[in-house]
PDB file of C-alpha atoms in Angstrom:
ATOM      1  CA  UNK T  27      32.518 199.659 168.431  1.00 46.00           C
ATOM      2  CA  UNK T  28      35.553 198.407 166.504  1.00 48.00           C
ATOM      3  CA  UNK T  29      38.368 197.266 167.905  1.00 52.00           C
ATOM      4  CA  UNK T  30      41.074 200.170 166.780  1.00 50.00           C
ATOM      5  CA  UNK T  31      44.106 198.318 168.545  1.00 51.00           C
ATOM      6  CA  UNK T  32      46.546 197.450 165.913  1.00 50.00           C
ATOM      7  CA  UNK T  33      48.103 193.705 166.084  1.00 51.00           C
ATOM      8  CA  UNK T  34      51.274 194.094 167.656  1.00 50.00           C
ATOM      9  CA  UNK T  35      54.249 192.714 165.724  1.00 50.00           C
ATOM     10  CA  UNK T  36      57.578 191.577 166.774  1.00 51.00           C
ATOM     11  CA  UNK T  37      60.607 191.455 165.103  1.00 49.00           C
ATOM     12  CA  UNK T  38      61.708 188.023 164.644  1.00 50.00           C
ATOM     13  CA  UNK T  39      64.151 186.442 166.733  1.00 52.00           C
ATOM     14  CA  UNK T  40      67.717 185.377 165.609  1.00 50.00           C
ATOM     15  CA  UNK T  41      69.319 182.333 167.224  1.00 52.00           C
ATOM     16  CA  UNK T  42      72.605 181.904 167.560  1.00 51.00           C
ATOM     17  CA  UNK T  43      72.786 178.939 165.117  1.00 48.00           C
ATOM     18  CA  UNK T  44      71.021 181.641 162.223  1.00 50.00           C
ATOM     19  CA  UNK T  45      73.605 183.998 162.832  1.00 49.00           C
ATOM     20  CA  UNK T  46      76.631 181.517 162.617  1.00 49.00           C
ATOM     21  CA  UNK T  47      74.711 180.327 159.252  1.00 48.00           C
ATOM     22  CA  UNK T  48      74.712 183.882 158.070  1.00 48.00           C
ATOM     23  CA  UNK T  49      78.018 184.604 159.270  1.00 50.00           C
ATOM     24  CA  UNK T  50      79.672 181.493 157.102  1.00 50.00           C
ATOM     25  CA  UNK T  51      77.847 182.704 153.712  1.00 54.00           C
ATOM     26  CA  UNK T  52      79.324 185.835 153.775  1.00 68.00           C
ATOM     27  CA  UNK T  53      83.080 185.003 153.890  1.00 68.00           C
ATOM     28  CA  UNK T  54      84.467 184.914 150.518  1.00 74.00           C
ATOM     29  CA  UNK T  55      84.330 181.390 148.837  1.00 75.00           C
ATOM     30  CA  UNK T  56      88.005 182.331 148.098  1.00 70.00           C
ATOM     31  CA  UNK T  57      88.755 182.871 151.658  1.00 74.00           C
ATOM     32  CA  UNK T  58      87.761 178.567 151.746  1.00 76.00           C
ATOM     33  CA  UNK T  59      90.406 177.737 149.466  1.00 73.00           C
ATOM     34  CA  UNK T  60      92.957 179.524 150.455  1.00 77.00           C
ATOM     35  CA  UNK T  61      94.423 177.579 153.168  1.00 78.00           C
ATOM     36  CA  UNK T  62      94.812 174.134 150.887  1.00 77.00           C
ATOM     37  CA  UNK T  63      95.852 176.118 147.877  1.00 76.00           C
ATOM     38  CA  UNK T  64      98.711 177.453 150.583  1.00 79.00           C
ATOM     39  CA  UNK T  65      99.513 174.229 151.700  1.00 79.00           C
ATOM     40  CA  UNK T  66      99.597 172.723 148.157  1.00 74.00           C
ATOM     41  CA  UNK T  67     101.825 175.352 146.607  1.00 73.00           C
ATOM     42  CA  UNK T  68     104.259 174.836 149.971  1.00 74.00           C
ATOM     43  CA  UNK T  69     104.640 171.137 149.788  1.00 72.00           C
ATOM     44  CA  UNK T  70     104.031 169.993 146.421  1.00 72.00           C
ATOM     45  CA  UNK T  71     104.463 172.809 143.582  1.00 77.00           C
ATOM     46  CA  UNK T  72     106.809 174.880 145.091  1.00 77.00           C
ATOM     47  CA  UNK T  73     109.625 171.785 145.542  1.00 79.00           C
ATOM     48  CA  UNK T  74     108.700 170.807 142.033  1.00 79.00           C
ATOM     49  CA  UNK T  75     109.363 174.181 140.918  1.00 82.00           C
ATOM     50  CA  UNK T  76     112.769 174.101 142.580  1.00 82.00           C
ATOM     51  CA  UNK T  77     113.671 170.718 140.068  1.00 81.00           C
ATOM     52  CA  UNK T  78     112.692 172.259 137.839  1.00 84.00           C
ATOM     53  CA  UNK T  79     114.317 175.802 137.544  1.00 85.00           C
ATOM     54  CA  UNK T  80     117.556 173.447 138.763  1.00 83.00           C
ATOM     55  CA  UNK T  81     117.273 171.345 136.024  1.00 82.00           C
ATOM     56  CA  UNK T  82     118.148 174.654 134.226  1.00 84.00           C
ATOM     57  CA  UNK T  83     120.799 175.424 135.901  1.00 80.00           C
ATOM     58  CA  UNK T  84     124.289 173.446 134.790  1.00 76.00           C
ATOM     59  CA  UNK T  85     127.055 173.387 137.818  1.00 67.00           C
ATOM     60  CA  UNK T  86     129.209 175.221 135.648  1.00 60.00           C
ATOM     61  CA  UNK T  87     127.215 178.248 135.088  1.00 54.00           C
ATOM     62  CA  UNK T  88     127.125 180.989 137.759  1.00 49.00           C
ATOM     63  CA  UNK T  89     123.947 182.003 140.117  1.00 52.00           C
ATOM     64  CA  UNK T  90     120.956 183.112 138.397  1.00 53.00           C
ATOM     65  CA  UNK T  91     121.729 181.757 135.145  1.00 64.00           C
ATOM     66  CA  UNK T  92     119.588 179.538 132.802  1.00 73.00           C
ATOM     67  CA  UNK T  93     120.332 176.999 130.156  1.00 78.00           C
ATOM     68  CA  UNK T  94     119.478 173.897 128.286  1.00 82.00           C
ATOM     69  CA  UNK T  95     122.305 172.368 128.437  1.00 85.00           C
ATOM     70  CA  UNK T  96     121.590 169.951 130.968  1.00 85.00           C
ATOM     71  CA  UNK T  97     118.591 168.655 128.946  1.00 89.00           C
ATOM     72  CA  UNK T  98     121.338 168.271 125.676  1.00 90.00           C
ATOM     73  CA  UNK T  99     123.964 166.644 127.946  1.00 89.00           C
ATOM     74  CA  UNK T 100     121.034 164.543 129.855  1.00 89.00           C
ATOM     75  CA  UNK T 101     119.306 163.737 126.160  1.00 91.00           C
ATOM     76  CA  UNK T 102     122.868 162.813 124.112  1.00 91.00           C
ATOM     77  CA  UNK T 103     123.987 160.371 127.104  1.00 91.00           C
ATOM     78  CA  UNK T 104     123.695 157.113 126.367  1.00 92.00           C
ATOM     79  CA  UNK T 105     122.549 155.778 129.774  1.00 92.00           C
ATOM     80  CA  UNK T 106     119.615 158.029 129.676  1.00 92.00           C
ATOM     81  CA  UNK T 107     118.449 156.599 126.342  1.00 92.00           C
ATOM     82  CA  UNK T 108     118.720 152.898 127.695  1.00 92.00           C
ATOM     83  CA  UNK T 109     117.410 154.115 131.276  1.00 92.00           C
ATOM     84  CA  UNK T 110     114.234 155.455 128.663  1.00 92.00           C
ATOM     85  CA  UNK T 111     113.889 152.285 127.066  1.00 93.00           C
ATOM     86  CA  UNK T 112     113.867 150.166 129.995  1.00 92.00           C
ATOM     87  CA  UNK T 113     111.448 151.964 132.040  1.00 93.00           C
ATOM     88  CA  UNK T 114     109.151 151.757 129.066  1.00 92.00           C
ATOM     89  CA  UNK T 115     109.656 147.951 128.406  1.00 93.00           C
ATOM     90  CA  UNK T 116     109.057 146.882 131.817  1.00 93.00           C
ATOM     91  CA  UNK T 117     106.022 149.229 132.114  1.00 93.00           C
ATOM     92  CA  UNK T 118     104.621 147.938 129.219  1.00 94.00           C
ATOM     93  CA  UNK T 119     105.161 144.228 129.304  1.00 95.00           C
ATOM     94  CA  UNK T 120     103.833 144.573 133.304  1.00 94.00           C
ATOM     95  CA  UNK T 121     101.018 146.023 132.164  1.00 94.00           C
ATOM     96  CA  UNK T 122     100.110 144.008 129.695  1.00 95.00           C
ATOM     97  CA  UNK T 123     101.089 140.513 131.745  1.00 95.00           C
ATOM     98  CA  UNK T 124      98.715 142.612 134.440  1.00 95.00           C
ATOM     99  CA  UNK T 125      95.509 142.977 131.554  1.00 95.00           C
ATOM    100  CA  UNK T 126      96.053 139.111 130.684  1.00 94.00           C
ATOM    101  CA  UNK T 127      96.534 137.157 134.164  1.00 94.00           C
ATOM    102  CA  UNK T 128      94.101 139.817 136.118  1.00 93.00           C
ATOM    103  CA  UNK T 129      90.986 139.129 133.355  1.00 93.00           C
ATOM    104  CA  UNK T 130      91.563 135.573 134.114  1.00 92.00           C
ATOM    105  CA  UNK T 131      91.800 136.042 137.982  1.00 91.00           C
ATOM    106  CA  UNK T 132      88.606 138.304 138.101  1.00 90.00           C
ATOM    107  CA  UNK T 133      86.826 136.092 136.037  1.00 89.00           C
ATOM    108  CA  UNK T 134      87.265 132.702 138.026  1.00 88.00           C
ATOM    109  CA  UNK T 135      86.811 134.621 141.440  1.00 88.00           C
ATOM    110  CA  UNK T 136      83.049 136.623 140.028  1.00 84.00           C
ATOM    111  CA  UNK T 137      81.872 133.574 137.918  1.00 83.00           C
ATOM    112  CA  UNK T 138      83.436 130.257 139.339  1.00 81.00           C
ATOM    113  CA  UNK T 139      81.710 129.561 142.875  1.00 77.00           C
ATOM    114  CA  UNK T 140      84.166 127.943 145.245  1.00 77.00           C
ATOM    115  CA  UNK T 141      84.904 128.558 148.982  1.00 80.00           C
ATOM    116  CA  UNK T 142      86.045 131.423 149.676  1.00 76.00           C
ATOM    117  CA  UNK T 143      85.550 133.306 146.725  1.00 74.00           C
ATOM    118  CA  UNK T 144      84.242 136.463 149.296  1.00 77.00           C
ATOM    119  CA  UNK T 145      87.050 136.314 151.103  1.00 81.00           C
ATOM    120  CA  UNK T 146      89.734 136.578 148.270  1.00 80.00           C
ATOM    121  CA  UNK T 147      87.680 139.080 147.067  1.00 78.00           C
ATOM    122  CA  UNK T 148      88.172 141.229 149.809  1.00 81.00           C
ATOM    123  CA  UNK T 149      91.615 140.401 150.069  1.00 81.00           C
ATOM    124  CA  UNK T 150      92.078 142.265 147.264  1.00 81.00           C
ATOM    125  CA  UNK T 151      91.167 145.395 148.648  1.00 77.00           C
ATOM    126  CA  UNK T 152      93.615 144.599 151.445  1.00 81.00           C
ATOM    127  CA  UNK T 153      96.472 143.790 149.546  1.00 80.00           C
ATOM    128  CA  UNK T 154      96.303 146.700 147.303  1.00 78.00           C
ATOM    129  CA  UNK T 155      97.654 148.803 150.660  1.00 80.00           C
ATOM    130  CA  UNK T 156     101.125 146.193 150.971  1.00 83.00           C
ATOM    131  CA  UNK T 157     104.398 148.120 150.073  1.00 82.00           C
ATOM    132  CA  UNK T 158     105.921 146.923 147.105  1.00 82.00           C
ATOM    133  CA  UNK T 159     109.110 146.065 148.463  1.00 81.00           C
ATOM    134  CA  UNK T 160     107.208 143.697 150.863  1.00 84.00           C
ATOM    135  CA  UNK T 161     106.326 141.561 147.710  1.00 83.00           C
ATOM    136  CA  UNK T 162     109.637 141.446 146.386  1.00 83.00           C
ATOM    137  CA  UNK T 163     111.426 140.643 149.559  1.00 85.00           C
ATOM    138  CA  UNK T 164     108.667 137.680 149.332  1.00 85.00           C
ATOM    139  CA  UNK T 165     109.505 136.614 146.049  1.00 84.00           C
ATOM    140  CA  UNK T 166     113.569 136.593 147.495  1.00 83.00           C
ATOM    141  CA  UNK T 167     112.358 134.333 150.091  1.00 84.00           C
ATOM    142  CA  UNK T 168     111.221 131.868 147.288  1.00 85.00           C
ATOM    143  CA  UNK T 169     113.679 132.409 144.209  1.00 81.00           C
ATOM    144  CA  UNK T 170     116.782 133.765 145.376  1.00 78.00           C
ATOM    145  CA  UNK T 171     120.111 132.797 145.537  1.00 77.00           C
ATOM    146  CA  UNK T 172     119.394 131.265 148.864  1.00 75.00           C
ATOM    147  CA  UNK T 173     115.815 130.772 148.859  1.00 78.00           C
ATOM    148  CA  UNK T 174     113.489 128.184 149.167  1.00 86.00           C
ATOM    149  CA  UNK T 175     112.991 126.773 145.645  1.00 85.00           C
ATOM    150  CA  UNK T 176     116.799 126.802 145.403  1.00 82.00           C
ATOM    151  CA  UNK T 177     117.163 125.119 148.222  1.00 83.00           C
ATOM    152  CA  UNK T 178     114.279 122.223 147.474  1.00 87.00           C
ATOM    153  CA  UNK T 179     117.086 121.820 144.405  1.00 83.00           C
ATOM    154  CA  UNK T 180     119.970 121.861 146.095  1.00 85.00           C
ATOM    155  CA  UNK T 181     118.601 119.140 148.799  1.00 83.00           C
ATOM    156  CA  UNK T 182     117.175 116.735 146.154  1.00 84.00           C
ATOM    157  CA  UNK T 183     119.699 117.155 143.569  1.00 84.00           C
ATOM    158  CA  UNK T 184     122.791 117.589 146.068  1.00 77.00           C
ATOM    159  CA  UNK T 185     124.132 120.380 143.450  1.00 79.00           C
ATOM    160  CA  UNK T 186     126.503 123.220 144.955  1.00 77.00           C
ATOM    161  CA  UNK T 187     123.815 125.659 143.912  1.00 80.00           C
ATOM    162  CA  UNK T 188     119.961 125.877 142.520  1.00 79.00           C
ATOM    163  CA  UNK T 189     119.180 127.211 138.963  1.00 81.00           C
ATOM    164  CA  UNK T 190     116.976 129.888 140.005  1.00 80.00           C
ATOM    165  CA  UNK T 191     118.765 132.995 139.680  1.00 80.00           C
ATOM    166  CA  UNK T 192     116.216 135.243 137.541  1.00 82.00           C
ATOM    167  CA  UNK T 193     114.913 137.356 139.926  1.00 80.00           C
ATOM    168  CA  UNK T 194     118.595 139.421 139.336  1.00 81.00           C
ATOM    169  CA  UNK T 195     117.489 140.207 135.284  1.00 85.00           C
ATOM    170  CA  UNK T 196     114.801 142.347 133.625  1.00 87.00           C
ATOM    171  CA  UNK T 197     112.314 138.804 134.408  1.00 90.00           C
ATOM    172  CA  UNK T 198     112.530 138.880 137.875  1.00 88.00           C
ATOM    173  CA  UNK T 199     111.425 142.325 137.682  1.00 90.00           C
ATOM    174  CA  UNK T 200     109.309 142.032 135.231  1.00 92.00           C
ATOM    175  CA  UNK T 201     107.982 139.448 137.402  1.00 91.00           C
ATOM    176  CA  UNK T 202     107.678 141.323 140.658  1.00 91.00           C
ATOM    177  CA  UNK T 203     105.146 143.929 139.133  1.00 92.00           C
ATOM    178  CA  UNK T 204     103.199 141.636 137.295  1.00 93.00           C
ATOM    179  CA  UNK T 205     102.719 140.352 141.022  1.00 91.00           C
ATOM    180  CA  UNK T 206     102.263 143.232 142.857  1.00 92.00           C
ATOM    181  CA  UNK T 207     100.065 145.508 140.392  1.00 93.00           C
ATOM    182  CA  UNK T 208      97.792 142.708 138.753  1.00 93.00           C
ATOM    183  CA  UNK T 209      95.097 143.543 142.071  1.00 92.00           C
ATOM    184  CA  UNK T 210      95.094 147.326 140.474  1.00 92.00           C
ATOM    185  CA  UNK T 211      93.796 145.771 137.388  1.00 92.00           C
ATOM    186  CA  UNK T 212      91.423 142.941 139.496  1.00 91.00           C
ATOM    187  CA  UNK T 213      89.718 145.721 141.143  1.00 88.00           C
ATOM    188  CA  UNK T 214      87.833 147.300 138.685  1.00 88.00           C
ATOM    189  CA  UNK T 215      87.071 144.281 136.755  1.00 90.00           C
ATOM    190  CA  UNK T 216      85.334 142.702 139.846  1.00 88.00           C
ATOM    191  CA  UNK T 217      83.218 146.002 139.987  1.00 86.00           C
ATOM    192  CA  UNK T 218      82.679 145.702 136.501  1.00 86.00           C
ATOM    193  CA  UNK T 219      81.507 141.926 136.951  1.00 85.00           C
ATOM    194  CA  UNK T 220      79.248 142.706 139.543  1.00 83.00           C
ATOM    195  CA  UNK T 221      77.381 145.098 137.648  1.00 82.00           C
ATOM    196  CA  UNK T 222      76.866 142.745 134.747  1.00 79.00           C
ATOM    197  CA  UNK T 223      73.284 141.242 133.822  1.00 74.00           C
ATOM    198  CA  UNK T 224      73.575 137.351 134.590  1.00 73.00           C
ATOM    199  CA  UNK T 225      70.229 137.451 131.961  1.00 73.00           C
ATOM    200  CA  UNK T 226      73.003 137.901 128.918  1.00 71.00           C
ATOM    201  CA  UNK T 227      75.090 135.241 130.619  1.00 73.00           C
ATOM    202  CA  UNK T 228      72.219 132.707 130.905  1.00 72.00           C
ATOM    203  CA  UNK T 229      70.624 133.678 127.422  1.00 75.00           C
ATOM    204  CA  UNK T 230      73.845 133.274 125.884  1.00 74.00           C
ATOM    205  CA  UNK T 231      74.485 129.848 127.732  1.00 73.00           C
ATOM    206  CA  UNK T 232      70.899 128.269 126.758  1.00 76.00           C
ATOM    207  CA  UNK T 233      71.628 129.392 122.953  1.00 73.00           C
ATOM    208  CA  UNK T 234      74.368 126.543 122.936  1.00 73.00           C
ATOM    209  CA  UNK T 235      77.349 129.182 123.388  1.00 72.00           C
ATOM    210  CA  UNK T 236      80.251 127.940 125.164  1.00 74.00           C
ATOM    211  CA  UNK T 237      82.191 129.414 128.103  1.00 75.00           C
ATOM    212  CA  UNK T 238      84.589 130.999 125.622  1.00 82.00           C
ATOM    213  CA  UNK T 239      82.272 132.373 123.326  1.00 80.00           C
ATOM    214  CA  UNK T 240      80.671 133.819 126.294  1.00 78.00           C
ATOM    215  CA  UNK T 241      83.386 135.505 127.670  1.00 79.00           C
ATOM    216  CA  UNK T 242      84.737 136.684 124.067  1.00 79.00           C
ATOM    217  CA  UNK T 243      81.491 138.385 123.055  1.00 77.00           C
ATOM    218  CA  UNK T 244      79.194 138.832 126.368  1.00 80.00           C
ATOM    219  CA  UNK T 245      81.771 139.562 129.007  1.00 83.00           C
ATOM    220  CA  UNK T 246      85.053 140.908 127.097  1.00 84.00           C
ATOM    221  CA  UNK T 247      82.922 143.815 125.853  1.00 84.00           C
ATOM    222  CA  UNK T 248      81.182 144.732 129.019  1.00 83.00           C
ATOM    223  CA  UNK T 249      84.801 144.857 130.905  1.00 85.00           C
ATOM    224  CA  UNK T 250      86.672 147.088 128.311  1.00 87.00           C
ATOM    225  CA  UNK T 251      86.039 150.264 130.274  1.00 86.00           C
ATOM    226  CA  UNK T 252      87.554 148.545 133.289  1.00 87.00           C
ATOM    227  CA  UNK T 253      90.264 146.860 131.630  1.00 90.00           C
ATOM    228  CA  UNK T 254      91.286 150.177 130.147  1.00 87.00           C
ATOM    229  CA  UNK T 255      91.293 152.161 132.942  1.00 85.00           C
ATOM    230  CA  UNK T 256      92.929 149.551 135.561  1.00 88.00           C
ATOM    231  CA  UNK T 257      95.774 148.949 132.669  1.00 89.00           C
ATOM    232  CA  UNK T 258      96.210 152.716 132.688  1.00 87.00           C
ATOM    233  CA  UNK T 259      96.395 153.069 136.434  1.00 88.00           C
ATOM    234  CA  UNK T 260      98.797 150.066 136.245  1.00 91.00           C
ATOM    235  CA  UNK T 261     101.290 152.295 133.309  1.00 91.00           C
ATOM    236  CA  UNK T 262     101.882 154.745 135.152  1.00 89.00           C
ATOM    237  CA  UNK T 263     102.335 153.048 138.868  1.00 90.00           C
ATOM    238  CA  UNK T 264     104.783 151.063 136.779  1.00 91.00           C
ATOM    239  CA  UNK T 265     106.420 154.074 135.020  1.00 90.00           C
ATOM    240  CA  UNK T 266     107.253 155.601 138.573  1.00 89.00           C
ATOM    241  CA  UNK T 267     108.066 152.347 140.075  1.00 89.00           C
ATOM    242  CA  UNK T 268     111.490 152.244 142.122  1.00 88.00           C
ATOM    243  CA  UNK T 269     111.208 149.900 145.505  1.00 86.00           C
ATOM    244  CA  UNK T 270     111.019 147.053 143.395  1.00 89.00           C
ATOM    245  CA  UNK T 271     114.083 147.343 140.553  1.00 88.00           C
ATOM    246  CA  UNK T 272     115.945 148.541 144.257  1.00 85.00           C
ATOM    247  CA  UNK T 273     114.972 145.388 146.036  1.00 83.00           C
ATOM    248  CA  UNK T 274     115.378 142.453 143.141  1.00 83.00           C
ATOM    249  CA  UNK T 275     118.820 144.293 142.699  1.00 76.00           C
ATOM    250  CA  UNK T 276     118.591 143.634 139.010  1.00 76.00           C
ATOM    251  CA  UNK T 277     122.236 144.024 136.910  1.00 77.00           C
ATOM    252  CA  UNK T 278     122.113 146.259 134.332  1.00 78.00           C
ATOM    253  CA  UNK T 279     118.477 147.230 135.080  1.00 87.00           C
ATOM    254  CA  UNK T 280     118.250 150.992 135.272  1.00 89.00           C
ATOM    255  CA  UNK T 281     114.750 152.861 134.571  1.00 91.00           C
ATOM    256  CA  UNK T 282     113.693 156.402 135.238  1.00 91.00           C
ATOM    257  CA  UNK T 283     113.260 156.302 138.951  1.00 91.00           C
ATOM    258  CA  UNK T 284     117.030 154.606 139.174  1.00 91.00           C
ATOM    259  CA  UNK T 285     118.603 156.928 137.374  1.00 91.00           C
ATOM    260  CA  UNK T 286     117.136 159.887 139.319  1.00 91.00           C
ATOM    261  CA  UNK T 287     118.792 158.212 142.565  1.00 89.00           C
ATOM    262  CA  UNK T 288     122.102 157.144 140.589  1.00 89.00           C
ATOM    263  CA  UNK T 289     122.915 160.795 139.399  1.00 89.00           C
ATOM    264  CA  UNK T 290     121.504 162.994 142.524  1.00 87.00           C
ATOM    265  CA  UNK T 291     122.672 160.156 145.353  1.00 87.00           C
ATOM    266  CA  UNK T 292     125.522 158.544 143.940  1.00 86.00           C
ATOM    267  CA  UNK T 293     127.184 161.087 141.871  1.00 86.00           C
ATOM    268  CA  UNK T 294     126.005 164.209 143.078  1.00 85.00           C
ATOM    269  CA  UNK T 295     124.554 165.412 139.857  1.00 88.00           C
ATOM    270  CA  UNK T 296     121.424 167.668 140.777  1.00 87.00           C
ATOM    271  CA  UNK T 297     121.330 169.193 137.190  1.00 89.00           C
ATOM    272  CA  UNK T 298     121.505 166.051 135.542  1.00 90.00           C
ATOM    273  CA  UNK T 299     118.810 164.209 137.858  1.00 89.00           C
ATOM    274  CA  UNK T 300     116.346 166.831 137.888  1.00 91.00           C
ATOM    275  CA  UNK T 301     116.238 166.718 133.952  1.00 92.00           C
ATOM    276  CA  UNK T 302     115.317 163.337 134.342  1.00 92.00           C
ATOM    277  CA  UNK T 303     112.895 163.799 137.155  1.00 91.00           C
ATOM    278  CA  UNK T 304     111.138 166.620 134.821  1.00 91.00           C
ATOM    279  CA  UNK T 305     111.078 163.505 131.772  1.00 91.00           C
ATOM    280  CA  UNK T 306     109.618 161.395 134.452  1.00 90.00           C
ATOM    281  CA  UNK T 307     106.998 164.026 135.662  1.00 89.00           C
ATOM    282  CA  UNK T 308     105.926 164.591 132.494  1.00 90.00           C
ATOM    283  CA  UNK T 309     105.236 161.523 130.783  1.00 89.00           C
ATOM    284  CA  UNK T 310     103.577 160.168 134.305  1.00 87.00           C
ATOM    285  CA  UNK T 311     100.670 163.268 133.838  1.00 87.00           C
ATOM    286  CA  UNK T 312     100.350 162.704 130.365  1.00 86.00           C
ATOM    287  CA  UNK T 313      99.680 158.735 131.258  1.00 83.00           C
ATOM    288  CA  UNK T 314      97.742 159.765 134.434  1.00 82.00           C
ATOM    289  CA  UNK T 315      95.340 162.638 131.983  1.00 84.00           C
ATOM    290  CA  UNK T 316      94.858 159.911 130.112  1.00 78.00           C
ATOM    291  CA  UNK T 317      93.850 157.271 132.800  1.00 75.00           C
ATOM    292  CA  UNK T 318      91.169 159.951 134.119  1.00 79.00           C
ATOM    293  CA  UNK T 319      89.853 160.488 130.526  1.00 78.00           C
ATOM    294  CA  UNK T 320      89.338 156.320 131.005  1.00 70.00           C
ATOM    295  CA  UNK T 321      88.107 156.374 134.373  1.00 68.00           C
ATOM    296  CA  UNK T 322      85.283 159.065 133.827  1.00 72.00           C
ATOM    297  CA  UNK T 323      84.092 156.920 130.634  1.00 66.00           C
ATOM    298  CA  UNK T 324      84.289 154.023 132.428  1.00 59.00           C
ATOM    299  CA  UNK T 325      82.356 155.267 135.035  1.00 57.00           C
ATOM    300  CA  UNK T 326      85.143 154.474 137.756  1.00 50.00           C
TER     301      UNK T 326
END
């Protein structure tokens, strides 16, 4: 006789861990962003949104109001054109005295064994987290008016005072961010170096090229990418770049950054210093859009 019982069948059991899985996939995926979207808009956009609606908004005009004539006043000034200049100059020639003395520096530590090469190496990595005051209060220990190299002078030469007073002009801060930011460009390149076939280097070498040929046409090309994008990073660090002029105390050196502390600090002119904080915003994301484009072809 057949068996007529049908199989008995039980619903499946939820654990708690199923439910708590099933619970998270249905809240919203906007739900998720909300709280860091909240937090950014509260502590980044919505202070930069304040300098900016101020920097339309002259002293003279009553509550509510909006005009350009801060930007015309800021624009005709004379000290904003120099400031302007200046902050380009020093970005530039830093970044380009960066490009030249970092290539070198990368190259000798991934390509010329000596002891210790690791360890510098990951040095780097360490002193890319120093403040940049720290390195010009360094370079004061060394060149200034009282430092050490003016004193070595001063004891051999018995001279009322040494002849090392640079570190006051554009050179000495020129100078200090060639020191401080030439790691930012070091970094990269040592990634890029480390990724390189030796086989080129070797095939190139038992061809009869020299060390110079070698690095101009097997190694130059490989560490564009990473040249580009660390000289980038380095343009607009340098753009922004305000502990340092501070520090070296430079005469007559006034970029971007100094001005925006001159007017808002010094002379109580919000208008006026927001316009050039909004100059100085703007060119640093156009520089930093264009140091991503870089990075993602670069790979970085």
């Amino acid at each position: 006789m057949a068996d007529t019982t049908a199989p008995s069948t039980t619903a499946p059991t939820s654990t708690p861990g199923r439910r708590k899985a099933v619970g998270l996939t249905r809240t919203p995926t906007w739900a998720w962003a909300l709280p860091p979207v909240l937090v950014l808009a509260l502590g980044f956009l919505y202070p930069l949104a304040l300098v900016v609606r101020q920097s339309f908004t002259p002293e003279s005009l009553e509550e509510g109001g909006a005009s350009l004539t801060p930007y015309t006043e800021v624009f005709a000034s004379t000290v904003f054109r120099e400031a302007l200049t200046t902050t380009v100059r020093l970005a530039v020639g830093a970044t380009v005295g960066c490009l030249v003395l970092g290539f070198v520096l990368a190259l000798v530590i991934a390509f010329v064994p000596f002891p210790g090469g690791k360890a510098v190496a990951r040095f780097i990595d360490v002193f890319l987290s120093f403040p940049s005051f720290l390195i010009t209060l360094a370079l004061l220990f060394i060149y200034g008016s009282v430092g050490m190299a003016n004193g070595a002078w001063t004891g051999v030469t018995e001279a009322a005072e040494g002849p090392f007073h640079f570190l006051t002009t554009p050179w000495g801060v020129l100078l200090a961010e060639i020191t401080y930011f030439t790691p930012f460009v070091m970094r990269p390149l040592l990634a890029a170096f480390s990724q390189l076939d030796t086989a080129q280097l070797e095939v190139a070498s038992s061809l009869g090229a020299g060390p110079l040929r070698i690095v101009r046409q097997v190694i130059l090309p490989e560490a564009l990418p990473a040249l580009a994008a660390g000289g980038s990073l380095v343009l607009v660090l340098c753009l922004n770049e305000f502990g340092i002029v501070l520090f070296t105390g430079a005469k007559g050196v006034t970029t971007l950054p100094m001005l925006v502390y001159s007017k808002a600090i010094l002379e109580s002119d919000y208008p006026a210093a927001c316009v050039v904080a909004v100059v100085n915003i703007v060119l640093s994301v156009g520089l930093y859009s264009l140091y991503r484009v870089v990075s993602r072809r670069a790979g970085a």
